Amino acid sequence: MTYEFLQHYWWFVVSLLGALLVFLMFVQGANSMVRSLGWTPEGRRLIVNSTGRKWEFTFTTLVTFGGAFFASFPLFYSTSFGGAYWLWMIILFTFVVQAVSYEFQNKLGNFLGANTFQWCLVLNGILGPLLLGGAVATFFEGSNFVVEKASLTSPLLIEGGGQAISHWANASHGLDALLNPWVLVLGLAVMFLARTLGTLYIINNVNDEDIRSRASVRLLGSAVPFVVLFVAYAVHLLTKDGYGWNIETGAIEVIPHKYLNNFIEMWPLLIMLLAGVGLVLAGIAMEVWRKAGSKGKCQGIWPAGIGTVLTVLALLLCAGWNYTAYYPSTYDIQMSLTIDNSSSSEFTLRTMFYVSLLVPFVLAYIVYCWRKIDSRKIDHEEIAVDEEAY
């Protein structure tokens, strides 16, 4: 195992966690429609308890994603999470609000009322995917940050000056990324994808024909904008210039059609991307055909979910592999981050590699728990007898 192999391996692990996180945001997508899918208090409670079975998976994956990034690529963590802290603080705040909303909406003494906390779930369902999608877009569009590794040996730092290795180049601390229209396009695409997956999940998981019927009607209302926005961003990505680094000098260079070249040169990623997009469309089509009268079960969430993981994984691997700067600096391209100049030491990556061999066992446990939780479709009767229901 060479140092280069370990860097590529850990970018794969981080990318896989990011892809799983995007899939698990079906929780946020379903929550964003809790008021439109559930027209009665009982109906809204069904939806909340359906997503409430899975929200901890999403939150845990988000924390694991951040932790893996911190351990394997600490310079990115300090630059993005430390510099763009307003963006990340808003994201984390919406997820904290989500956790509080689940636990307290039906507790005794809740003077705010269940509706207040359900609106908080709607807020998390919209802002969470939108801002996370925008954060992913900065891997391709860049961010306005400064990296000064020499500051570690600066006399000011040694004397207690408090100078940081990286910082934001303006006072917006990450919110300026939302001024880039392409960041918003991908952010909105992820938001509508989450709503699409959330709709398919509710159809599969909730045993209530009224809610299923409304979800089927609203499916295309989320799927069509997602497809349009995703195709628009994909065309933009494949035709835009990217940033690569010279293996001999380490200098960052502007390379025309860098991401298109990456997919051509790493053709398995292109196959993965096309297969993922095809599975997402197949999952949507399965539900459309089922609603049109053809026989079949409500299983569209599974091909769409697998397709989401494959698509996001291919995009993130394209952003970091093949000598690509995965976090371009719009302040100075030579300060852009790559898996070579931002990773942990070889000892750290090698030690974590052996620890990561336990991941398949953790995933197997998650699958086991998921199957046990979903052994029965949620219905009004289960909520009525379950003392732990939200």
Tab-separated table of C-alpha atoms in Angstrom:
chain	number	residue	atom	x	y	z
A	1	MET	CA	0.000	0.000	0.000
A	2	THR	CA	1.674	3.168	-1.219
A	3	TYR	CA	0.888	6.634	0.106
A	4	GLU	CA	-0.831	7.460	-3.195
A	5	PHE	CA	-3.028	4.354	-2.926
A	6	LEU	CA	-4.073	5.310	0.608
A	7	GLN	CA	-4.984	8.835	-0.513
A	8	HIS	CA	-7.151	7.474	-3.310
A	9	TYR	CA	-8.659	4.848	-1.002
A	10	TRP	CA	-9.714	7.409	1.580
A	11	TRP	CA	-11.166	9.716	-1.054
A	12	PHE	CA	-13.264	6.724	-2.128
A	13	VAL	CA	-14.411	6.126	1.467
A	14	VAL	CA	-15.332	9.797	1.961
A	15	SER	CA	-17.124	9.850	-1.406
A	16	LEU	CA	-19.090	6.709	-0.529
A	17	LEU	CA	-20.204	8.253	2.759
A	18	GLY	CA	-21.252	11.403	0.888
A	19	ALA	CA	-23.223	9.328	-1.611
A	20	LEU	CA	-24.981	7.421	1.176
A	21	LEU	CA	-25.786	10.729	2.886
A	22	VAL	CA	-27.474	12.074	-0.249
A	23	PHE	CA	-29.602	8.909	-0.481
A	24	LEU	CA	-30.546	9.049	3.201
A	25	MET	CA	-31.797	12.590	2.754
A	26	PHE	CA	-35.054	11.028	1.596
A	27	VAL	CA	-35.914	11.706	5.252
A	28	GLN	CA	-35.571	15.443	4.641
A	29	GLY	CA	-37.391	15.162	1.330
A	30	ALA	CA	-40.394	13.452	2.889
A	31	ASN	CA	-40.427	15.917	5.794
A	32	SER	CA	-40.521	18.850	3.389
A	33	MET	CA	-43.879	17.534	2.138
A	34	VAL	CA	-45.382	16.482	5.454
A	35	ARG	CA	-48.037	19.203	5.248
A	36	SER	CA	-49.045	18.453	1.660
A	37	LEU	CA	-49.060	14.647	1.950
A	38	GLY	CA	-50.804	14.485	5.305
A	39	TRP	CA	-53.997	16.532	5.249
A	40	THR	CA	-55.068	15.506	8.743
A	41	PRO	CA	-53.188	15.451	12.071
A	42	GLU	CA	-53.296	11.652	11.955
A	43	GLY	CA	-51.924	11.578	8.415
A	44	ARG	CA	-49.087	13.974	9.261
A	45	ARG	CA	-48.234	11.863	12.291
A	46	LEU	CA	-47.997	8.788	10.071
A	47	ILE	CA	-45.453	10.518	7.843
A	48	VAL	CA	-43.438	11.881	10.775
A	49	ASN	CA	-43.261	8.445	12.383
A	50	SER	CA	-42.295	6.859	9.065
A	51	THR	CA	-39.309	9.192	8.603
A	52	GLY	CA	-38.711	9.147	12.355
A	53	ARG	CA	-37.641	5.531	12.043
A	54	LYS	CA	-34.729	6.553	9.811
A	55	TRP	CA	-33.644	10.098	10.721
A	56	GLU	CA	-30.883	8.845	13.034
A	57	PHE	CA	-29.277	6.996	10.081
A	58	THR	CA	-29.064	10.303	8.200
A	59	PHE	CA	-27.701	12.260	11.150
A	60	THR	CA	-25.123	9.573	11.984
A	61	THR	CA	-23.959	9.423	8.361
A	62	LEU	CA	-23.565	13.212	8.291
A	63	VAL	CA	-21.384	13.103	11.423
A	64	THR	CA	-19.370	10.140	10.082
A	65	PHE	CA	-18.863	11.933	6.769
A	66	GLY	CA	-17.461	14.971	8.582
A	67	GLY	CA	-15.318	12.806	10.847
A	68	ALA	CA	-13.845	10.837	7.941
A	69	PHE	CA	-13.019	14.078	6.131
A	70	PHE	CA	-11.367	15.448	9.276
A	71	ALA	CA	-9.218	12.340	9.763
A	72	SER	CA	-8.181	11.763	6.153
A	73	PHE	CA	-8.090	15.270	4.653
A	74	PRO	CA	-7.682	17.652	7.608
A	75	LEU	CA	-6.725	20.662	5.479
A	76	PHE	CA	-10.102	20.541	3.743
A	77	TYR	CA	-11.824	20.212	7.096
A	78	SER	CA	-10.047	23.258	8.518
A	79	THR	CA	-10.603	25.250	5.323
A	80	SER	CA	-14.255	24.475	4.603
A	81	PHE	CA	-15.697	23.636	8.009
A	82	GLY	CA	-13.581	26.307	9.691
A	83	GLY	CA	-13.673	29.026	7.027
A	84	ALA	CA	-17.194	28.582	5.634
A	85	TYR	CA	-18.626	28.176	9.106
A	86	TRP	CA	-21.799	30.203	8.491
A	87	LEU	CA	-22.843	27.776	5.765
A	88	TRP	CA	-22.053	24.700	7.877
A	89	MET	CA	-23.568	26.210	11.026
A	90	ILE	CA	-26.878	26.741	9.216
A	91	ILE	CA	-26.786	23.140	7.962
A	92	LEU	CA	-26.024	21.753	11.419
A	93	PHE	CA	-28.625	24.028	13.024
A	94	THR	CA	-31.366	22.672	10.747
A	95	PHE	CA	-30.388	19.104	11.650
A	96	VAL	CA	-30.414	19.915	15.370
A	97	VAL	CA	-33.861	21.494	14.920
A	98	GLN	CA	-34.940	18.292	13.188
A	99	ALA	CA	-33.879	16.130	16.148
A	100	VAL	CA	-35.627	18.426	18.640
A	101	SER	CA	-38.776	18.512	16.510
A	102	TYR	CA	-39.091	14.726	16.439
A	103	GLU	CA	-38.674	14.356	20.170
A	104	PHE	CA	-40.823	17.215	21.454
A	105	GLN	CA	-43.737	17.711	19.057
A	106	ASN	CA	-46.070	15.388	20.977
A	107	LYS	CA	-44.545	15.621	24.439
A	108	LEU	CA	-46.637	16.754	27.392
A	109	GLY	CA	-46.066	20.414	28.151
A	110	ASN	CA	-45.309	21.346	24.532
A	111	PHE	CA	-46.741	24.865	24.604
A	112	LEU	CA	-45.633	25.544	21.002
A	113	GLY	CA	-47.888	22.855	19.562
A	114	ALA	CA	-47.171	19.960	17.213
A	115	ASN	CA	-47.664	22.156	14.124
A	116	THR	CA	-44.731	24.386	15.082
A	117	PHE	CA	-42.332	21.475	15.200
A	118	GLN	CA	-43.734	20.025	11.988
A	119	TRP	CA	-42.990	23.320	10.244
A	120	CYS	CA	-39.447	23.015	11.621
A	121	LEU	CA	-39.225	19.600	9.935
A	122	VAL	CA	-40.343	21.236	6.692
A	123	LEU	CA	-37.600	23.870	7.131
A	124	ASN	CA	-34.966	21.169	7.613
A	125	GLY	CA	-36.378	19.258	4.647
A	126	ILE	CA	-35.829	22.242	2.350
A	127	LEU	CA	-32.662	23.892	3.681
A	128	GLY	CA	-30.754	20.709	4.553
A	129	PRO	CA	-30.591	19.187	1.024
A	130	LEU	CA	-30.358	22.619	-0.635
A	131	LEU	CA	-27.317	23.748	1.363
A	132	LEU	CA	-25.609	20.341	1.326
A	133	GLY	CA	-26.059	20.197	-2.439
A	134	GLY	CA	-24.562	23.682	-2.669
A	135	ALA	CA	-21.611	22.565	-0.534
A	136	VAL	CA	-21.009	19.635	-2.917
A	137	ALA	CA	-21.167	22.028	-5.875
A	138	THR	CA	-18.187	23.965	-4.469
A	139	PHE	CA	-16.061	20.871	-5.206
A	140	PHE	CA	-16.491	21.802	-8.860
A	141	GLU	CA	-17.182	25.537	-8.765
A	142	GLY	CA	-14.591	26.494	-6.122
A	143	SER	CA	-14.674	28.674	-3.020
A	144	ASN	CA	-13.067	31.941	-1.974
A	145	PHE	CA	-10.472	30.743	0.542
A	146	VAL	CA	-6.804	31.306	1.318
A	147	VAL	CA	-4.311	28.621	2.405
A	148	GLU	CA	-0.991	29.716	3.862
A	149	LYS	CA	0.947	26.724	5.138
A	150	ALA	CA	3.876	28.989	5.934
A	151	SER	CA	1.769	30.509	8.705
A	152	LEU	CA	2.467	27.400	10.797
A	153	THR	CA	6.050	28.583	11.223
A	154	SER	CA	5.201	32.266	11.323
A	155	PRO	CA	6.825	34.195	14.216
A	156	LEU	CA	3.375	35.713	14.884
A	157	LEU	CA	1.903	32.261	15.464
A	158	ILE	CA	4.846	31.145	17.575
A	159	GLU	CA	4.489	34.252	19.719
A	160	GLY	CA	0.766	33.665	20.153
A	161	GLY	CA	-0.531	35.707	17.237
A	162	GLY	CA	-3.287	33.145	16.514
A	163	GLN	CA	-2.810	33.079	12.731
A	164	ALA	CA	-4.577	30.138	11.054
A	165	ILE	CA	-3.305	27.987	8.209
A	166	SER	CA	-6.421	28.712	6.147
A	167	HIS	CA	-9.187	31.280	6.231
A	168	TRP	CA	-11.957	32.742	4.110
A	169	ALA	CA	-11.000	35.634	1.878
A	170	ASN	CA	-14.114	37.652	2.735
A	171	ALA	CA	-16.511	38.180	5.615
A	172	SER	CA	-19.343	36.011	4.235
A	173	HIS	CA	-17.694	32.780	5.489
A	174	GLY	CA	-19.214	30.518	2.878
A	175	LEU	CA	-22.513	32.227	2.137
A	176	ASP	CA	-20.974	33.875	-0.943
A	177	ALA	CA	-21.025	30.465	-2.657
A	178	LEU	CA	-24.810	30.795	-2.924
A	179	LEU	CA	-24.314	33.789	-5.227
A	180	ASN	CA	-22.980	31.405	-7.888
A	181	PRO	CA	-26.034	30.358	-9.948
A	182	TRP	CA	-24.542	26.925	-10.692
A	183	VAL	CA	-24.145	26.235	-6.989
A	184	LEU	CA	-27.842	26.980	-6.590
A	185	VAL	CA	-28.703	24.764	-9.580
A	186	LEU	CA	-27.008	21.728	-8.036
A	187	GLY	CA	-28.373	22.606	-4.595
A	188	LEU	CA	-31.917	22.738	-5.962
A	189	ALA	CA	-31.316	19.499	-7.893
A	190	VAL	CA	-30.328	17.729	-4.661
A	191	MET	CA	-33.354	19.216	-2.883
A	192	PHE	CA	-35.775	17.950	-5.546
A	193	LEU	CA	-33.951	14.595	-5.594
A	194	ALA	CA	-34.496	14.317	-1.826
A	195	ARG	CA	-38.194	15.114	-2.327
A	196	THR	CA	-38.412	12.487	-5.082
A	197	LEU	CA	-36.762	9.847	-2.907
A	198	GLY	CA	-38.899	10.910	0.050
A	199	THR	CA	-42.061	10.480	-2.008
A	200	LEU	CA	-41.002	7.009	-3.153
A	201	TYR	CA	-40.115	6.076	0.428
A	202	ILE	CA	-43.494	7.170	1.815
A	203	ILE	CA	-45.302	5.214	-0.912
A	204	ASN	CA	-43.291	2.134	0.039
A	205	ASN	CA	-43.403	2.525	3.823
A	206	VAL	CA	-46.779	3.991	4.805
A	207	ASN	CA	-49.823	1.737	4.771
A	208	ASP	CA	-52.410	4.425	4.002
A	209	GLU	CA	-53.982	4.645	0.548
A	210	ASP	CA	-54.898	8.347	0.829
A	211	ILE	CA	-51.294	9.335	1.569
A	212	ARG	CA	-49.965	6.975	-1.107
A	213	SER	CA	-52.333	8.449	-3.699
A	214	ARG	CA	-51.311	12.013	-2.925
A	215	ALA	CA	-47.639	11.007	-2.966
A	216	SER	CA	-48.016	9.372	-6.384
A	217	VAL	CA	-49.624	12.539	-7.761
A	218	ARG	CA	-46.836	14.735	-6.369
A	219	LEU	CA	-44.009	12.461	-7.528
A	220	LEU	CA	-43.651	14.043	-10.964
A	221	GLY	CA	-43.816	17.497	-9.371
A	222	SER	CA	-40.469	16.741	-7.744
A	223	ALA	CA	-38.971	14.344	-10.300
A	224	VAL	CA	-39.354	16.615	-13.345
A	225	PRO	CA	-37.575	19.647	-11.788
A	226	PHE	CA	-34.840	17.313	-10.516
A	227	VAL	CA	-34.213	15.831	-13.969
A	228	VAL	CA	-34.177	19.269	-15.632
A	229	LEU	CA	-31.808	20.774	-13.054
A	230	PHE	CA	-29.519	17.743	-12.973
A	231	VAL	CA	-29.214	17.565	-16.765
A	232	ALA	CA	-28.486	21.311	-16.899
A	233	TYR	CA	-25.724	20.984	-14.306
A	234	ALA	CA	-24.299	17.836	-15.941
A	235	VAL	CA	-23.985	19.660	-19.285
A	236	HIS	CA	-22.346	22.610	-17.511
A	237	LEU	CA	-19.931	20.314	-15.656
A	238	LEU	CA	-18.837	18.371	-18.726
A	239	THR	CA	-18.214	21.521	-20.765
A	240	LYS	CA	-16.528	23.704	-18.120
A	241	ASP	CA	-12.841	24.084	-17.386
A	242	GLY	CA	-11.454	22.298	-14.349
A	243	TYR	CA	-8.325	22.367	-12.254
A	244	GLY	CA	-5.642	19.696	-12.335
A	245	TRP	CA	-2.290	19.430	-10.616
A	246	ASN	CA	1.022	18.671	-12.226
A	247	ILE	CA	2.438	15.473	-10.741
A	248	GLU	CA	6.023	16.691	-11.191
A	249	THR	CA	5.797	20.291	-9.999
A	250	GLY	CA	2.612	20.200	-7.908
A	251	ALA	CA	1.384	23.364	-9.642
A	252	ILE	CA	-2.350	23.782	-10.219
A	253	GLU	CA	-3.323	24.256	-13.862
A	254	VAL	CA	-6.537	25.189	-15.652
A	255	ILE	CA	-7.485	22.283	-17.934
A	256	PRO	CA	-10.284	22.631	-20.525
A	257	HIS	CA	-13.049	20.034	-20.157
A	258	LYS	CA	-11.246	18.492	-17.181
A	259	TYR	CA	-14.273	16.616	-15.815
A	260	LEU	CA	-15.272	15.294	-19.235
A	261	ASN	CA	-11.704	14.049	-19.686
A	262	ASN	CA	-11.847	12.431	-16.252
A	263	PHE	CA	-14.914	10.414	-17.196
A	264	ILE	CA	-13.349	9.397	-20.499
A	265	GLU	CA	-10.025	8.411	-18.942
A	266	MET	CA	-11.697	6.710	-15.964
A	267	TRP	CA	-14.411	5.059	-18.047
A	268	PRO	CA	-15.677	2.785	-15.217
A	269	LEU	CA	-16.856	5.975	-13.476
A	270	LEU	CA	-18.746	6.959	-16.616
A	271	ILE	CA	-20.460	3.558	-16.653
A	272	MET	CA	-21.266	3.989	-12.952
A	273	LEU	CA	-22.722	7.447	-13.597
A	274	LEU	CA	-24.900	6.300	-16.488
A	275	ALA	CA	-26.060	3.224	-14.568
A	276	GLY	CA	-26.909	5.389	-11.556
A	277	VAL	CA	-28.916	7.879	-13.575
A	278	GLY	CA	-30.709	5.014	-15.315
A	279	LEU	CA	-31.651	3.403	-11.994
A	280	VAL	CA	-32.999	6.683	-10.599
A	281	LEU	CA	-35.176	7.127	-13.681
A	282	ALA	CA	-36.237	3.468	-13.476
A	283	GLY	CA	-37.347	3.899	-9.868
A	284	ILE	CA	-39.465	6.907	-10.830
A	285	ALA	CA	-40.889	5.089	-13.863
A	286	MET	CA	-41.822	2.034	-11.780
A	287	GLU	CA	-44.104	4.136	-9.602
A	288	VAL	CA	-45.571	6.046	-12.574
A	289	TRP	CA	-46.440	2.768	-14.292
A	290	ARG	CA	-47.832	1.295	-11.076
A	291	LYS	CA	-50.058	4.334	-10.627
A	292	ALA	CA	-51.175	4.072	-14.252
A	293	GLY	CA	-52.718	0.683	-13.487
A	294	SER	CA	-50.009	-1.883	-14.121
A	295	LYS	CA	-49.486	-4.514	-11.451
A	296	GLY	CA	-46.497	-4.218	-9.151
A	297	LYS	CA	-45.370	-3.389	-5.643
A	298	CYS	CA	-44.311	0.033	-4.364
A	299	GLN	CA	-40.586	-0.681	-4.716
A	300	GLY	CA	-39.360	2.351	-6.674
A	301	ILE	CA	-37.314	3.642	-3.719
A	302	TRP	CA	-34.758	0.836	-4.047
A	303	PRO	CA	-33.568	1.264	-7.670
A	304	ALA	CA	-33.782	5.049	-7.218
A	305	GLY	CA	-31.795	4.839	-3.964
A	306	ILE	CA	-29.085	2.604	-5.409
A	307	GLY	CA	-28.931	4.830	-8.476
A	308	THR	CA	-28.502	7.898	-6.270
A	309	VAL	CA	-25.548	6.320	-4.460
A	310	LEU	CA	-23.876	5.312	-7.736
A	311	THR	CA	-24.412	8.718	-9.359
A	312	VAL	CA	-23.128	10.788	-6.442
A	313	LEU	CA	-20.208	8.397	-5.894
A	314	ALA	CA	-19.152	8.736	-9.550
A	315	LEU	CA	-19.352	12.544	-9.387
A	316	LEU	CA	-17.332	12.811	-6.177
A	317	LEU	CA	-14.662	10.392	-7.411
A	318	CYS	CA	-14.425	12.431	-10.611
A	319	ALA	CA	-13.860	15.538	-8.476
A	320	GLY	CA	-10.833	14.108	-6.633
A	321	TRP	CA	-9.189	11.384	-8.692
A	322	ASN	CA	-7.047	11.658	-11.834
A	323	TYR	CA	-4.893	14.511	-10.454
A	324	THR	CA	-7.864	16.837	-10.029
A	325	ALA	CA	-8.135	19.697	-7.548
A	326	TYR	CA	-11.273	18.720	-5.627
A	327	TYR	CA	-11.620	22.072	-3.850
A	328	PRO	CA	-10.536	24.918	-6.155
A	329	SER	CA	-9.709	28.297	-4.661
A	330	THR	CA	-11.248	31.203	-6.549
A	331	TYR	CA	-8.881	33.526	-4.666
A	332	ASP	CA	-5.715	31.875	-5.988
A	333	ILE	CA	-5.802	28.613	-7.938
A	334	GLN	CA	-2.405	27.611	-6.534
A	335	MET	CA	-4.060	27.359	-3.126
A	336	SER	CA	-6.567	24.791	-4.395
A	337	LEU	CA	-6.790	21.534	-2.454
A	338	THR	CA	-5.990	18.104	-3.875
A	339	ILE	CA	-5.895	14.665	-2.293
A	340	ASP	CA	-2.107	15.012	-2.403
A	341	ASN	CA	-1.621	18.339	-0.612
A	342	SER	CA	-4.476	18.103	1.903
A	343	SER	CA	-4.300	14.536	3.232
A	344	SER	CA	-3.098	13.205	6.561
A	345	SER	CA	0.251	11.505	6.980
A	346	GLU	CA	0.904	8.065	5.536
A	347	PHE	CA	0.987	6.595	9.064
A	348	THR	CA	-2.464	8.033	9.861
A	349	LEU	CA	-4.024	6.879	6.590
A	350	ARG	CA	-2.490	3.410	6.944
A	351	THR	CA	-3.703	3.005	10.526
A	352	MET	CA	-7.212	4.135	9.582
A	353	PHE	CA	-7.164	1.719	6.639
A	354	TYR	CA	-7.064	-1.257	9.001
A	355	VAL	CA	-9.807	0.265	11.137
A	356	SER	CA	-11.960	0.760	8.016
A	357	LEU	CA	-11.983	-3.016	7.460
A	358	LEU	CA	-14.699	-3.094	10.133
A	359	VAL	CA	-17.012	-0.940	7.996
A	360	PRO	CA	-18.679	-3.901	6.184
A	361	PHE	CA	-19.736	-5.318	9.563
A	362	VAL	CA	-21.238	-1.952	10.536
A	363	LEU	CA	-23.097	-1.765	7.217
A	364	ALA	CA	-24.397	-5.306	7.724
A	365	TYR	CA	-25.729	-4.286	11.152
A	366	ILE	CA	-27.444	-1.231	9.632
A	367	VAL	CA	-29.098	-3.420	6.975
A	368	TYR	CA	-30.245	-5.828	9.690
A	369	CYS	CA	-31.726	-3.013	11.784
A	370	TRP	CA	-33.375	-1.479	8.711
A	371	ARG	CA	-35.080	-4.765	7.835
A	372	LYS	CA	-36.284	-5.264	11.413
A	373	ILE	CA	-37.679	-1.720	11.545
A	374	ASP	CA	-39.499	-2.170	8.233
A	375	SER	CA	-40.764	-5.681	8.928
A	376	ARG	CA	-44.228	-4.114	9.012
A	377	LYS	CA	-45.564	-1.103	7.108
A	378	ILE	CA	-46.433	1.735	9.431
A	379	ASP	CA	-50.165	2.368	9.927
A	380	HIS	CA	-52.579	4.101	12.298
A	381	GLU	CA	-52.920	1.020	14.494
A	382	GLU	CA	-49.182	0.786	15.165
A	383	ILE	CA	-48.962	4.455	16.172
A	384	ALA	CA	-51.947	4.087	18.478
A	385	VAL	CA	-50.374	1.223	20.473
A	386	ASP	CA	-46.726	2.347	20.348
A	387	GLU	CA	-45.876	4.365	23.436
A	388	GLU	CA	-42.606	5.503	21.812
A	389	ALA	CA	-44.298	6.920	18.694
A	390	TYR	CA	-43.540	10.529	17.815
